[in-house]
JSON list of C-alpha atoms and ligand atoms in Angstrom, two decimals:
[
{"chain": "A", "resi": 1, "resn": "MET", "atom": "CA", "xyz": [10.49, 7.86, 9.23]},
{"chain": "A", "resi": 2, "resn": "LEU", "atom": "CA", "xyz": [6.86, 8.85, 9.80]},
{"chain": "A", "resi": 3, "resn": "SER", "atom": "CA", "xyz": [6.59, 6.93, 13.05]},
{"chain": "A", "resi": 4, "resn": "LEU", "atom": "CA", "xyz": [9.78, 8.58, 14.30]},
{"chain": "A", "resi": 5, "resn": "PHE", "atom": "CA", "xyz": [8.29, 11.95, 13.42]},
{"chain": "A", "resi": 6, "resn": "PHE", "atom": "CA", "xyz": [5.04, 11.14, 15.28]},
{"chain": "A", "resi": 7, "resn": "THR", "atom": "CA", "xyz": [6.93, 9.76, 18.27]},
{"chain": "A", "resi": 8, "resn": "THR", "atom": "CA", "xyz": [8.95, 12.99, 18.52]},
{"chain": "A", "resi": 9, "resn": "ILE", "atom": "CA", "xyz": [5.88, 15.17, 18.29]},
{"chain": "A", "resi": 10, "resn": "VAL", "atom": "CA", "xyz": [3.94, 13.11, 20.84]},
{"chain": "A", "resi": 11, "resn": "PHE", "atom": "CA", "xyz": [6.89, 12.94, 23.19]},
{"chain": "A", "resi": 12, "resn": "THR", "atom": "CA", "xyz": [7.37, 16.73, 22.98]},
{"chain": "A", "resi": 13, "resn": "LEU", "atom": "CA", "xyz": [3.69, 17.37, 23.60]},
{"chain": "A", "resi": 14, "resn": "LEU", "atom": "CA", "xyz": [3.58, 14.94, 26.50]},
{"chain": "A", "resi": 15, "resn": "SER", "atom": "CA", "xyz": [6.66, 16.55, 28.04]},
{"chain": "A", "resi": 16, "resn": "ALA", "atom": "CA", "xyz": [4.92, 19.92, 27.71]},
{"chain": "A", "resi": 17, "resn": "VAL", "atom": "CA", "xyz": [1.82, 18.47, 29.38]},
{"chain": "A", "resi": 18, "resn": "VAL", "atom": "CA", "xyz": [3.71, 16.81, 32.23]},
{"chain": "A", "resi": 19, "resn": "PHE", "atom": "CA", "xyz": [6.06, 19.68, 33.02]},
{"chain": "A", "resi": 20, "resn": "ILE", "atom": "CA", "xyz": [4.30, 22.88, 31.97]},
{"chain": "A", "resi": 21, "resn": "LEU", "atom": "CA", "xyz": [0.55, 22.38, 31.99]},
{"chain": "A", "resi": 22, "resn": "PRO", "atom": "CA", "xyz": [0.24, 21.49, 35.70]},
{"chain": "A", "resi": 23, "resn": "LEU", "atom": "CA", "xyz": [1.27, 25.11, 36.33]},
{"chain": "A", "resi": 24, "resn": "SER", "atom": "CA", "xyz": [-1.78, 26.45, 34.46]},
{"chain": "A", "resi": 25, "resn": "PHE", "atom": "CA", "xyz": [-4.39, 23.65, 34.61]},
{"chain": "A", "resi": 26, "resn": "GLY", "atom": "CA", "xyz": [-3.51, 21.85, 37.80]},
{"chain": "A", "resi": 27, "resn": "VAL", "atom": "CA", "xyz": [-2.54, 18.17, 37.95]},
{"chain": "A", "resi": 28, "resn": "LYS", "atom": "CA", "xyz": [-6.03, 16.79, 37.05]},
{"chain": "A", "resi": 29, "resn": "GLY", "atom": "CA", "xyz": [-6.24, 18.99, 33.96]},
{"chain": "A", "resi": 30, "resn": "ALA", "atom": "CA", "xyz": [-2.77, 17.93, 32.91]},
{"chain": "A", "resi": 31, "resn": "VAL", "atom": "CA", "xyz": [-3.59, 14.20, 33.31]},
{"chain": "A", "resi": 32, "resn": "PHE", "atom": "CA", "xyz": [-6.76, 14.69, 31.25]},
{"chain": "A", "resi": 33, "resn": "ILE", "atom": "CA", "xyz": [-4.88, 16.39, 28.41]},
{"chain": "A", "resi": 34, "resn": "ALA", "atom": "CA", "xyz": [-2.16, 13.75, 28.58]},
{"chain": "A", "resi": 35, "resn": "LEU", "atom": "CA", "xyz": [-4.70, 10.94, 28.23]},
{"chain": "A", "resi": 36, "resn": "LEU", "atom": "CA", "xyz": [-6.39, 12.81, 25.36]},
{"chain": "A", "resi": 37, "resn": "LEU", "atom": "CA", "xyz": [-3.05, 13.13, 23.55]},
{"chain": "A", "resi": 38, "resn": "ILE", "atom": "CA", "xyz": [-2.25, 9.46, 24.09]},
{"chain": "A", "resi": 39, "resn": "GLY", "atom": "CA", "xyz": [-5.71, 8.52, 22.74]},
{"chain": "A", "resi": 40, "resn": "LEU", "atom": "CA", "xyz": [-5.21, 10.73, 19.69]},
{"chain": "A", "resi": 41, "resn": "SER", "atom": "CA", "xyz": [-1.75, 9.29, 19.02]},
{"chain": "A", "resi": 42, "resn": "VAL", "atom": "CA", "xyz": [-3.11, 5.72, 19.18]},
{"chain": "A", "resi": 43, "resn": "MET", "atom": "CA", "xyz": [-5.85, 6.71, 16.69]},
{"chain": "A", "resi": 44, "resn": "VAL", "atom": "CA", "xyz": [-3.28, 8.24, 14.33]},
{"chain": "A", "resi": 45, "resn": "TRP", "atom": "CA", "xyz": [-1.06, 5.15, 14.66]},
{"chain": "A", "resi": 46, "resn": "ALA", "atom": "CA", "xyz": [-3.98, 2.76, 13.99]},
{"chain": "A", "resi": 47, "resn": "SER", "atom": "CA", "xyz": [-5.08, 4.72, 10.89]},
{"chain": "A", "resi": 48, "resn": "THR", "atom": "CA", "xyz": [-1.67, 5.15, 9.34]},
{"chain": "A", "resi": 49, "resn": "ASN", "atom": "CA", "xyz": [-0.27, 1.71, 10.17]},
{"chain": "A", "resi": 50, "resn": "ILE", "atom": "CA", "xyz": [-1.98, -0.71, 7.78]},
{"chain": "A", "resi": 51, "resn": "ARG", "atom": "CA", "xyz": [-0.67, -3.69, 9.75]},
{"chain": "A", "resi": 52, "resn": "SER", "atom": "CA", "xyz": [-2.27, -2.58, 13.04]},
{"chain": "A", "resi": 53, "resn": "GLY", "atom": "CA", "xyz": [-5.46, -4.52, 12.31]},
{"chain": "A", "resi": 54, "resn": "VAL", "atom": "CA", "xyz": [-7.41, -2.13, 14.54]},
{"chain": "A", "resi": 55, "resn": "TYR", "atom": "CA", "xyz": [-10.08, -1.20, 11.96]},
{"chain": "A", "resi": 56, "resn": "LEU", "atom": "CA", "xyz": [-9.73, -4.07, 9.54]},
{"chain": "A", "resi": 57, "resn": "LYS", "atom": "CA", "xyz": [-7.83, -7.32, 9.22]},
{"chain": "A", "resi": 58, "resn": "THR", "atom": "CA", "xyz": [-5.16, -6.98, 6.51]},
{"chain": "A", "resi": 59, "resn": "ILE", "atom": "CA", "xyz": [-2.85, -9.33, 4.60]},
{"chain": "A", "resi": 60, "resn": "ASN", "atom": "CA", "xyz": [0.76, -8.21, 4.99]},
{"chain": "A", "resi": 61, "resn": "SER", "atom": "CA", "xyz": [3.06, -11.20, 4.38]},
{"chain": "A", "resi": 62, "resn": "ASN", "atom": "CA", "xyz": [3.25, -14.97, 4.42]},
{"chain": "A", "resi": 63, "resn": "PRO", "atom": "CA", "xyz": [6.44, -15.99, 6.24]},
{"chain": "A", "resi": 64, "resn": "ARG", "atom": "CA", "xyz": [5.81, -19.67, 5.37]},
{"chain": "A", "resi": 65, "resn": "HIS", "atom": "CA", "xyz": [6.79, -18.91, 1.75]},
{"chain": "A", "resi": 66, "resn": "ILE", "atom": "CA", "xyz": [10.47, -18.36, 2.41]},
{"chain": "A", "resi": 67, "resn": "ASN", "atom": "CA", "xyz": [11.55, -18.46, -1.24]},
{"chain": "A", "resi": 68, "resn": "GLU", "atom": "CA", "xyz": [8.95, -16.01, -2.53]},
{"chain": "A", "resi": 69, "resn": "VAL", "atom": "CA", "xyz": [8.02, -12.33, -2.29]},
{"chain": "A", "resi": 70, "resn": "ALA", "atom": "CA", "xyz": [5.05, -10.43, -3.73]},
{"chain": "A", "resi": 71, "resn": "ILE", "atom": "CA", "xyz": [5.88, -7.22, -5.57]},
{"chain": "A", "resi": 72, "resn": "THR", "atom": "CA", "xyz": [2.91, -4.83, -5.61]},
{"chain": "A", "resi": 73, "resn": "PHE", "atom": "CA", "xyz": [2.46, -1.64, -7.66]},
{"chain": "A", "resi": 74, "resn": "ASP", "atom": "CA", "xyz": [0.11, 1.14, -6.61]},
{"chain": "A", "resi": 75, "resn": "ASP", "atom": "CA", "xyz": [-1.32, 4.22, -8.37]},
{"chain": "A", "resi": 76, "resn": "GLY", "atom": "CA", "xyz": [-1.24, 2.98, -11.98]},
{"chain": "A", "resi": 77, "resn": "PRO", "atom": "CA", "xyz": [-1.77, 2.12, -14.64]},
{"chain": "A", "resi": 78, "resn": "ASP", "atom": "CA", "xyz": [0.56, 4.71, -16.12]},
{"chain": "A", "resi": 79, "resn": "GLY", "atom": "CA", "xyz": [0.23, 4.84, -19.90]},
{"chain": "A", "resi": 80, "resn": "ASP", "atom": "CA", "xyz": [4.00, 5.18, -20.37]},
{"chain": "A", "resi": 81, "resn": "GLN", "atom": "CA", "xyz": [5.69, 3.33, -17.46]},
{"chain": "A", "resi": 82, "resn": "THR", "atom": "CA", "xyz": [3.32, 0.41, -16.75]},
{"chain": "A", "resi": 83, "resn": "PRO", "atom": "CA", "xyz": [3.85, -1.25, -20.18]},
{"chain": "A", "resi": 84, "resn": "ARG", "atom": "CA", "xyz": [7.62, -1.05, -19.56]},
{"chain": "A", "resi": 85, "resn": "ILE", "atom": "CA", "xyz": [7.16, -2.52, -16.07]},
{"chain": "A", "resi": 86, "resn": "LEU", "atom": "CA", "xyz": [5.26, -5.37, -17.69]},
{"chain": "A", "resi": 87, "resn": "ASP", "atom": "CA", "xyz": [8.17, -5.88, -20.19]},
{"chain": "A", "resi": 88, "resn": "LEU", "atom": "CA", "xyz": [10.64, -6.11, -17.32]},
{"chain": "A", "resi": 89, "resn": "LEU", "atom": "CA", "xyz": [8.48, -8.55, -15.34]},
{"chain": "A", "resi": 90, "resn": "GLU", "atom": "CA", "xyz": [8.25, -10.73, -18.45]},
{"chain": "A", "resi": 91, "resn": "LYS", "atom": "CA", "xyz": [12.01, -10.57, -19.04]},
{"chain": "A", "resi": 92, "resn": "TYR", "atom": "CA", "xyz": [12.69, -11.96, -15.57]},
{"chain": "A", "resi": 93, "resn": "ASP", "atom": "CA", "xyz": [9.70, -14.32, -15.50]},
{"chain": "A", "resi": 94, "resn": "ALA", "atom": "CA", "xyz": [8.24, -12.50, -12.50]},
{"chain": "A", "resi": 95, "resn": "LYS", "atom": "CA", "xyz": [4.60, -11.98, -11.52]},
{"chain": "A", "resi": 96, "resn": "ALA", "atom": "CA", "xyz": [3.19, -8.99, -9.63]},
{"chain": "A", "resi": 97, "resn": "THR", "atom": "CA", "xyz": [0.01, -7.44, -8.26]},
{"chain": "A", "resi": 98, "resn": "PHE", "atom": "CA", "xyz": [-1.21, -4.06, -9.53]},
{"chain": "A", "resi": 99, "resn": "PHE", "atom": "CA", "xyz": [-3.46, -1.95, -7.30]},
{"chain": "A", "resi": 100, "resn": "VAL", "atom": "CA", "xyz": [-4.99, 0.31, -9.93]},
{"chain": "A", "resi": 101, "resn": "ILE", "atom": "CA", "xyz": [-6.82, 3.62, -9.63]},
{"chain": "A", "resi": 102, "resn": "GLY", "atom": "CA", "xyz": [-10.24, 3.25, -11.30]},
{"chain": "A", "resi": 103, "resn": "ARG", "atom": "CA", "xyz": [-10.06, 6.55, -13.23]},
{"chain": "A", "resi": 104, "resn": "LYS", "atom": "CA", "xyz": [-6.70, 5.60, -14.76]},
{"chain": "A", "resi": 105, "resn": "ALA", "atom": "CA", "xyz": [-7.70, 1.96, -15.36]},
{"chain": "A", "resi": 106, "resn": "LYS", "atom": "CA", "xyz": [-10.68, 3.15, -17.44]},
{"chain": "A", "resi": 107, "resn": "GLU", "atom": "CA", "xyz": [-8.33, 5.10, -19.74]},
{"chain": "A", "resi": 108, "resn": "ASN", "atom": "CA", "xyz": [-5.80, 2.25, -20.06]},
{"chain": "A", "resi": 109, "resn": "LEU", "atom": "CA", "xyz": [-7.86, -0.91, -20.56]},
{"chain": "A", "resi": 110, "resn": "PRO", "atom": "CA", "xyz": [-5.37, -2.48, -23.01]},
{"chain": "A", "resi": 111, "resn": "VAL", "atom": "CA", "xyz": [-2.69, -2.27, -20.29]},
{"chain": "A", "resi": 112, "resn": "LEU", "atom": "CA", "xyz": [-5.05, -4.03, -17.85]},
{"chain": "A", "resi": 113, "resn": "ASN", "atom": "CA", "xyz": [-5.74, -6.70, -20.45]},
{"chain": "A", "resi": 114, "resn": "ARG", "atom": "CA", "xyz": [-2.01, -7.29, -20.86]},
{"chain": "A", "resi": 115, "resn": "MET", "atom": "CA", "xyz": [-1.63, -7.66, -17.05]},
{"chain": "A", "resi": 116, "resn": "VAL", "atom": "CA", "xyz": [-4.25, -10.43, -17.09]},
{"chain": "A", "resi": 117, "resn": "GLN", "atom": "CA", "xyz": [-2.75, -12.16, -20.14]},
{"chain": "A", "resi": 118, "resn": "LYS", "atom": "CA", "xyz": [0.64, -12.26, -18.45]},
{"chain": "A", "resi": 119, "resn": "GLY", "atom": "CA", "xyz": [-0.71, -13.78, -15.24]},
{"chain": "A", "resi": 120, "resn": "HIS", "atom": "CA", "xyz": [-0.55, -10.74, -12.95]},
{"chain": "A", "resi": 121, "resn": "ILE", "atom": "CA", "xyz": [-3.24, -9.84, -10.42]},
{"chain": "A", "resi": 122, "resn": "ILE", "atom": "CA", "xyz": [-5.23, -6.59, -10.52]},
{"chain": "A", "resi": 123, "resn": "GLY", "atom": "CA", "xyz": [-6.41, -5.09, -7.25]},
{"chain": "A", "resi": 124, "resn": "ASN", "atom": "CA", "xyz": [-8.59, -2.11, -6.36]},
{"chain": "A", "resi": 125, "resn": "HIS", "atom": "CA", "xyz": [-7.02, 1.19, -5.15]},
{"chain": "A", "resi": 126, "resn": "SER", "atom": "CA", "xyz": [-10.14, 3.45, -5.19]},
{"chain": "A", "resi": 127, "resn": "TYR", "atom": "CA", "xyz": [-11.50, 5.42, -8.16]},
{"chain": "A", "resi": 128, "resn": "GLY", "atom": "CA", "xyz": [-9.88, 8.85, -7.72]},
{"chain": "A", "resi": 129, "resn": "HIS", "atom": "CA", "xyz": [-7.19, 8.40, -5.05]},
{"chain": "A", "resi": 130, "resn": "SER", "atom": "CA", "xyz": [-7.95, 11.91, -3.77]},
{"chain": "A", "resi": 131, "resn": "ASN", "atom": "CA", "xyz": [-6.05, 13.25, -0.75]},
{"chain": "A", "resi": 132, "resn": "TRP", "atom": "CA", "xyz": [-9.48, 13.49, 0.88]},
{"chain": "A", "resi": 133, "resn": "PHE", "atom": "CA", "xyz": [-10.39, 9.82, 0.33]},
{"chain": "A", "resi": 134, "resn": "PRO", "atom": "CA", "xyz": [-10.01, 8.88, 4.05]},
{"chain": "A", "resi": 135, "resn": "PHE", "atom": "CA", "xyz": [-12.32, 11.76, 5.03]},
{"chain": "A", "resi": 136, "resn": "LYS", "atom": "CA", "xyz": [-15.17, 10.96, 2.62]},
{"chain": "A", "resi": 137, "resn": "THR", "atom": "CA", "xyz": [-18.51, 9.51, 3.70]},
{"chain": "A", "resi": 138, "resn": "VAL", "atom": "CA", "xyz": [-19.09, 5.76, 3.87]},
{"chain": "A", "resi": 139, "resn": "GLN", "atom": "CA", "xyz": [-21.38, 5.96, 0.82]},
{"chain": "A", "resi": 140, "resn": "THR", "atom": "CA", "xyz": [-18.88, 7.88, -1.30]},
{"chain": "A", "resi": 141, "resn": "ILE", "atom": "CA", "xyz": [-16.00, 5.58, -0.39]},
{"chain": "A", "resi": 142, "resn": "ARG", "atom": "CA", "xyz": [-18.17, 2.53, -1.16]},
{"chain": "A", "resi": 143, "resn": "ARG", "atom": "CA", "xyz": [-19.29, 3.99, -4.48]},
{"chain": "A", "resi": 144, "resn": "GLU", "atom": "CA", "xyz": [-15.66, 4.65, -5.52]},
{"chain": "A", "resi": 145, "resn": "ILE", "atom": "CA", "xyz": [-14.61, 1.11, -4.63]},
{"chain": "A", "resi": 146, "resn": "LEU", "atom": "CA", "xyz": [-17.57, -0.44, -6.47]},
{"chain": "A", "resi": 147, "resn": "GLU", "atom": "CA", "xyz": [-17.03, 1.72, -9.56]},
{"chain": "A", "resi": 148, "resn": "THR", "atom": "CA", "xyz": [-13.42, 0.56, -9.72]},
{"chain": "A", "resi": 149, "resn": "ARG", "atom": "CA", "xyz": [-14.43, -3.04, -9.06]},
{"chain": "A", "resi": 150, "resn": "ALA", "atom": "CA", "xyz": [-16.76, -2.89, -12.09]},
{"chain": "A", "resi": 151, "resn": "ILE", "atom": "CA", "xyz": [-13.94, -1.66, -14.35]},
{"chain": "A", "resi": 152, "resn": "ILE", "atom": "CA", "xyz": [-11.56, -4.34, -13.09]},
{"chain": "A", "resi": 153, "resn": "GLU", "atom": "CA", "xyz": [-14.09, -7.16, -13.37]},
{"chain": "A", "resi": 154, "resn": "GLN", "atom": "CA", "xyz": [-14.87, -6.18, -16.92]},
{"chain": "A", "resi": 155, "resn": "VAL", "atom": "CA", "xyz": [-11.26, -7.13, -17.70]},
{"chain": "A", "resi": 156, "resn": "ILE", "atom": "CA", "xyz": [-10.51, -10.00, -15.33]},
{"chain": "A", "resi": 157, "resn": "LYS", "atom": "CA", "xyz": [-13.91, -11.71, -15.84]},
{"chain": "A", "resi": 158, "resn": "LYS", "atom": "CA", "xyz": [-13.96, -12.92, -12.24]},
{"chain": "A", "resi": 159, "resn": "PRO", "atom": "CA", "xyz": [-14.47, -11.24, -8.84]},
{"chain": "A", "resi": 160, "resn": "ASN", "atom": "CA", "xyz": [-12.07, -8.46, -7.90]},
{"chain": "A", "resi": 161, "resn": "SER", "atom": "CA", "xyz": [-11.07, -9.68, -4.46]},
{"chain": "A", "resi": 162, "resn": "TYR", "atom": "CA", "xyz": [-8.11, -7.51, -3.43]},
{"chain": "A", "resi": 163, "resn": "PHE", "atom": "CA", "xyz": [-8.21, -3.94, -2.15]},
{"chain": "A", "resi": 164, "resn": "ARG", "atom": "CA", "xyz": [-5.54, -1.57, -0.93]},
{"chain": "A", "resi": 165, "resn": "PRO", "atom": "CA", "xyz": [-6.62, 1.77, 0.56]},
{"chain": "A", "resi": 166, "resn": "PRO", "atom": "CA", "xyz": [-5.03, 4.97, -0.83]},
{"chain": "A", "resi": 167, "resn": "PHE", "atom": "CA", "xyz": [-2.05, 6.00, 1.32]},
{"chain": "A", "resi": 168, "resn": "GLY", "atom": "CA", "xyz": [-2.46, 2.75, 3.27]},
{"chain": "A", "resi": 169, "resn": "ILE", "atom": "CA", "xyz": [-4.85, 4.63, 5.56]},
{"chain": "A", "resi": 170, "resn": "LEU", "atom": "CA", "xyz": [-7.70, 2.77, 7.24]},
{"chain": "A", "resi": 171, "resn": "ASN", "atom": "CA", "xyz": [-10.39, 4.24, 9.48]},
{"chain": "A", "resi": 172, "resn": "PRO", "atom": "CA", "xyz": [-13.91, 3.36, 10.66]},
{"chain": "A", "resi": 173, "resn": "ASN", "atom": "CA", "xyz": [-15.56, 4.86, 7.53]},
{"chain": "A", "resi": 174, "resn": "ILE", "atom": "CA", "xyz": [-13.38, 2.86, 5.13]},
{"chain": "A", "resi": 175, "resn": "ALA", "atom": "CA", "xyz": [-13.95, -0.29, 7.20]},
{"chain": "A", "resi": 176, "resn": "ARG", "atom": "CA", "xyz": [-17.74, 0.28, 7.04]},
{"chain": "A", "resi": 177, "resn": "ALA", "atom": "CA", "xyz": [-17.61, 1.00, 3.29]},
{"chain": "A", "resi": 178, "resn": "LEU", "atom": "CA", "xyz": [-15.88, -2.35, 2.75]},
{"chain": "A", "resi": 179, "resn": "ALA", "atom": "CA", "xyz": [-18.34, -4.33, 4.88]},
{"chain": "A", "resi": 180, "resn": "ASN", "atom": "CA", "xyz": [-19.87, -7.31, 3.02]},
{"chain": "A", "resi": 181, "resn": "LEU", "atom": "CA", "xyz": [-17.91, -6.61, -0.15]},
{"chain": "A", "resi": 182, "resn": "ASP", "atom": "CA", "xyz": [-15.72, -9.70, 0.36]},
{"chain": "A", "resi": 183, "resn": "PHE", "atom": "CA", "xyz": [-12.41, -7.92, -0.19]},
{"chain": "A", "resi": 184, "resn": "LEU", "atom": "CA", "xyz": [-9.12, -9.04, 1.20]},
{"chain": "A", "resi": 185, "resn": "THR", "atom": "CA", "xyz": [-7.35, -5.82, 2.21]},
{"chain": "A", "resi": 186, "resn": "VAL", "atom": "CA", "xyz": [-3.64, -5.93, 1.35]},
{"chain": "A", "resi": 187, "resn": "GLY", "atom": "CA", "xyz": [-0.90, -4.04, 3.18]},
{"chain": "A", "resi": 188, "resn": "TRP", "atom": "CA", "xyz": [2.86, -4.61, 2.96]},
{"chain": "A", "resi": 189, "resn": "THR", "atom": "CA", "xyz": [5.93, -5.42, 5.00]},
{"chain": "A", "resi": 190, "resn": "ILE", "atom": "CA", "xyz": [8.44, -3.53, 2.85]},
{"chain": "A", "resi": 191, "resn": "ARG", "atom": "CA", "xyz": [7.72, 0.12, 2.12]},
{"chain": "A", "resi": 192, "resn": "SER", "atom": "CA", "xyz": [10.26, 1.18, -0.51]},
{"chain": "A", "resi": 193, "resn": "LEU", "atom": "CA", "xyz": [9.52, 4.93, -0.26]},
{"chain": "A", "resi": 194, "resn": "ASP", "atom": "CA", "xyz": [10.08, 4.95, -4.05]},
{"chain": "A", "resi": 195, "resn": "THR", "atom": "CA", "xyz": [8.06, 8.11, -4.61]},
{"chain": "A", "resi": 196, "resn": "GLN", "atom": "CA", "xyz": [10.74, 10.36, -3.10]},
{"chain": "A", "resi": 197, "resn": "ASN", "atom": "CA", "xyz": [12.70, 10.72, -6.38]},
{"chain": "A", "resi": 198, "resn": "GLU", "atom": "CA", "xyz": [15.82, 9.11, -4.97]},
{"chain": "A", "resi": 199, "resn": "GLU", "atom": "CA", "xyz": [18.34, 7.22, -7.09]},
{"chain": "A", "resi": 200, "resn": "ALA", "atom": "CA", "xyz": [17.28, 3.66, -7.98]},
{"chain": "A", "resi": 201, "resn": "LYS", "atom": "CA", "xyz": [20.25, 2.24, -6.08]},
{"chain": "A", "resi": 202, "resn": "ILE", "atom": "CA", "xyz": [19.21, 3.95, -2.82]},
{"chain": "A", "resi": 203, "resn": "VAL", "atom": "CA", "xyz": [15.66, 2.66, -3.03]},
{"chain": "A", "resi": 204, "resn": "PHE", "atom": "CA", "xyz": [16.83, -0.84, -4.02]},
{"chain": "A", "resi": 205, "resn": "ASN", "atom": "CA", "xyz": [19.22, -0.96, -1.02]},
{"chain": "A", "resi": 206, "resn": "ARG", "atom": "CA", "xyz": [16.42, 0.16, 1.30]},
{"chain": "A", "resi": 207, "resn": "ILE", "atom": "CA", "xyz": [14.22, -2.69, 0.03]},
{"chain": "A", "resi": 208, "resn": "ILE", "atom": "CA", "xyz": [16.75, -5.50, 0.35]},
{"chain": "A", "resi": 209, "resn": "LYS", "atom": "CA", "xyz": [18.10, -4.32, 3.69]},
{"chain": "A", "resi": 210, "resn": "LYS", "atom": "CA", "xyz": [14.98, -5.57, 5.49]},
{"chain": "A", "resi": 211, "resn": "MET", "atom": "CA", "xyz": [13.50, -7.96, 2.92]},
{"chain": "A", "resi": 212, "resn": "LYS", "atom": "CA", "xyz": [12.90, -11.61, 3.77]},
{"chain": "A", "resi": 213, "resn": "GLY", "atom": "CA", "xyz": [10.98, -14.47, 2.20]},
{"chain": "A", "resi": 214, "resn": "GLY", "atom": "CA", "xyz": [7.19, -14.04, 2.32]},
{"chain": "A", "resi": 215, "resn": "ASP", "atom": "CA", "xyz": [7.31, -10.23, 2.26]},
{"chain": "A", "resi": 216, "resn": "ILE", "atom": "CA", "xyz": [4.95, -7.95, 0.36]},
{"chain": "A", "resi": 217, "resn": "ILE", "atom": "CA", "xyz": [6.84, -5.08, -1.27]},
{"chain": "A", "resi": 218, "resn": "LEU", "atom": "CA", "xyz": [5.20, -1.72, -1.99]},
{"chain": "A", "resi": 219, "resn": "LEU", "atom": "CA", "xyz": [6.21, 0.09, -5.21]},
{"chain": "A", "resi": 220, "resn": "HIS", "atom": "CA", "xyz": [4.45, 2.61, -7.49]},
{"chain": "A", "resi": 221, "resn": "ASP", "atom": "CA", "xyz": [3.99, 2.54, -11.31]},
{"chain": "A", "resi": 222, "resn": "THR", "atom": "CA", "xyz": [4.32, 6.30, -11.17]},
{"chain": "A", "resi": 223, "resn": "SER", "atom": "CA", "xyz": [7.71, 6.62, -9.44]},
{"chain": "A", "resi": 224, "resn": "LYS", "atom": "CA", "xyz": [10.27, 8.45, -11.54]},
{"chain": "A", "resi": 225, "resn": "ASN", "atom": "CA", "xyz": [12.95, 5.71, -11.17]},
{"chain": "A", "resi": 226, "resn": "ILE", "atom": "CA", "xyz": [10.66, 2.68, -11.00]},
{"chain": "A", "resi": 227, "resn": "LEU", "atom": "CA", "xyz": [12.24, 0.89, -13.97]},
{"chain": "A", "resi": 228, "resn": "GLY", "atom": "CA", "xyz": [15.73, 1.11, -12.52]},
{"chain": "A", "resi": 229, "resn": "ILE", "atom": "CA", "xyz": [14.53, 0.06, -9.05]},
{"chain": "A", "resi": 230, "resn": "LEU", "atom": "CA", "xyz": [12.52, -2.86, -10.45]},
{"chain": "A", "resi": 231, "resn": "GLU", "atom": "CA", "xyz": [15.31, -4.18, -12.64]},
{"chain": "A", "resi": 232, "resn": "LYS", "atom": "CA", "xyz": [17.81, -4.14, -9.76]},
{"chain": "A", "resi": 233, "resn": "LEU", "atom": "CA", "xyz": [15.29, -5.92, -7.54]},
{"chain": "A", "resi": 234, "resn": "LEU", "atom": "CA", "xyz": [14.47, -8.56, -10.17]},
{"chain": "A", "resi": 235, "resn": "VAL", "atom": "CA", "xyz": [18.14, -9.32, -10.77]},
{"chain": "A", "resi": 236, "resn": "TYR", "atom": "CA", "xyz": [18.72, -9.62, -7.00]},
{"chain": "A", "resi": 237, "resn": "LEU", "atom": "CA", "xyz": [15.74, -11.93, -6.57]},
{"chain": "A", "resi": 238, "resn": "SER", "atom": "CA", "xyz": [16.85, -14.14, -9.43]},
{"chain": "A", "resi": 239, "resn": "ASP", "atom": "CA", "xyz": [20.47, -14.28, -8.10]},
{"chain": "A", "resi": 240, "resn": "ASN", "atom": "CA", "xyz": [19.13, -15.32, -4.69]},
{"chain": "A", "resi": 241, "resn": "GLU", "atom": "CA", "xyz": [16.57, -17.80, -6.08]},
{"chain": "A", "resi": 242, "resn": "ILE", "atom": "CA", "xyz": [13.63, -15.91, -4.65]},
{"chain": "A", "resi": 243, "resn": "LYS", "atom": "CA", "xyz": [10.54, -15.98, -6.85]},
{"chain": "A", "resi": 244, "resn": "ALA", "atom": "CA", "xyz": [8.39, -12.89, -7.41]},
{"chain": "A", "resi": 245, "resn": "VAL", "atom": "CA", "xyz": [4.80, -14.11, -7.24]},
{"chain": "A", "resi": 246, "resn": "THR", "atom": "CA", "xyz": [1.27, -12.68, -7.14]},
{"chain": "A", "resi": 247, "resn": "ILE", "atom": "CA", "xyz": [-0.60, -12.07, -3.88]},
{"chain": "A", "resi": 248, "resn": "ASP", "atom": "CA", "xyz": [-2.77, -15.11, -4.73]},
{"chain": "A", "resi": 249, "resn": "GLU", "atom": "CA", "xyz": [0.28, -17.33, -4.91]},
{"chain": "A", "resi": 250, "resn": "LEU", "atom": "CA", "xyz": [1.99, -15.84, -1.83]},
{"chain": "A", "resi": 251, "resn": "MET", "atom": "CA", "xyz": [-1.05, -16.35, 0.36]},
{"chain": "A", "resi": 252, "resn": "LYS", "atom": "CA", "xyz": [-1.61, -20.05, -0.56]},
{"chain": "A", "resi": 253, "resn": "ASP", "atom": "CA", "xyz": [-1.48, -22.29, 2.52]},
{"chain": "B", "resi": 301, "resn": "ZN", "atom": "ZN1", "xyz": [-1.75, 4.98, -3.71]}
]
């Protein structure tokens, strides 16, 4: 959806450049502006497409594991919904990976403890998840990530090795902030768009339409219909003999 939006905007701007601007700036000026716009579009694409690998290498799937998928939850823990997500995962004998926000993790340590006890993986999703996170300085970004790492490690008692950037946005500052921290940055292959308040059935259908073995699925603890979406997905996986595993397990071999 987003890429279609960007393509339309870029195409419209380029058409304007090619057909209208030569009249006011001359051909050289128009070519310059066209190149500038193409450069800007590539930058936007590289920042908003976590799989591009332009700024940082990311883990997005493991097609060799055809009978497994990794379900990932961002933006929790949520005091109300995350415990119920954990109940559902247990009911269907499924494992997942939770990319937690440091500030929320600190207030919900018992939920984090339960994740560990049940064999799930906890990853780092920044401390505050502010809309401005991608625009912060290298030092601030690094401090947020380290603060969250400390909270997570207090619970998991081993190194916190997985990171997912807020909004899936990567840029040179975030890449520099992560330098030498030994994180594996995790993206996804299936974006459920579960935060749009649609009916569970619509989101579930969107997920399974493109899903194949080895995929990483992006969900959110905070989505209004997350419990309905998750239960439908877990039933589907079990009916099709596909195992929901942690990122650790999916990336083996
Ligand atoms: Zn997020």
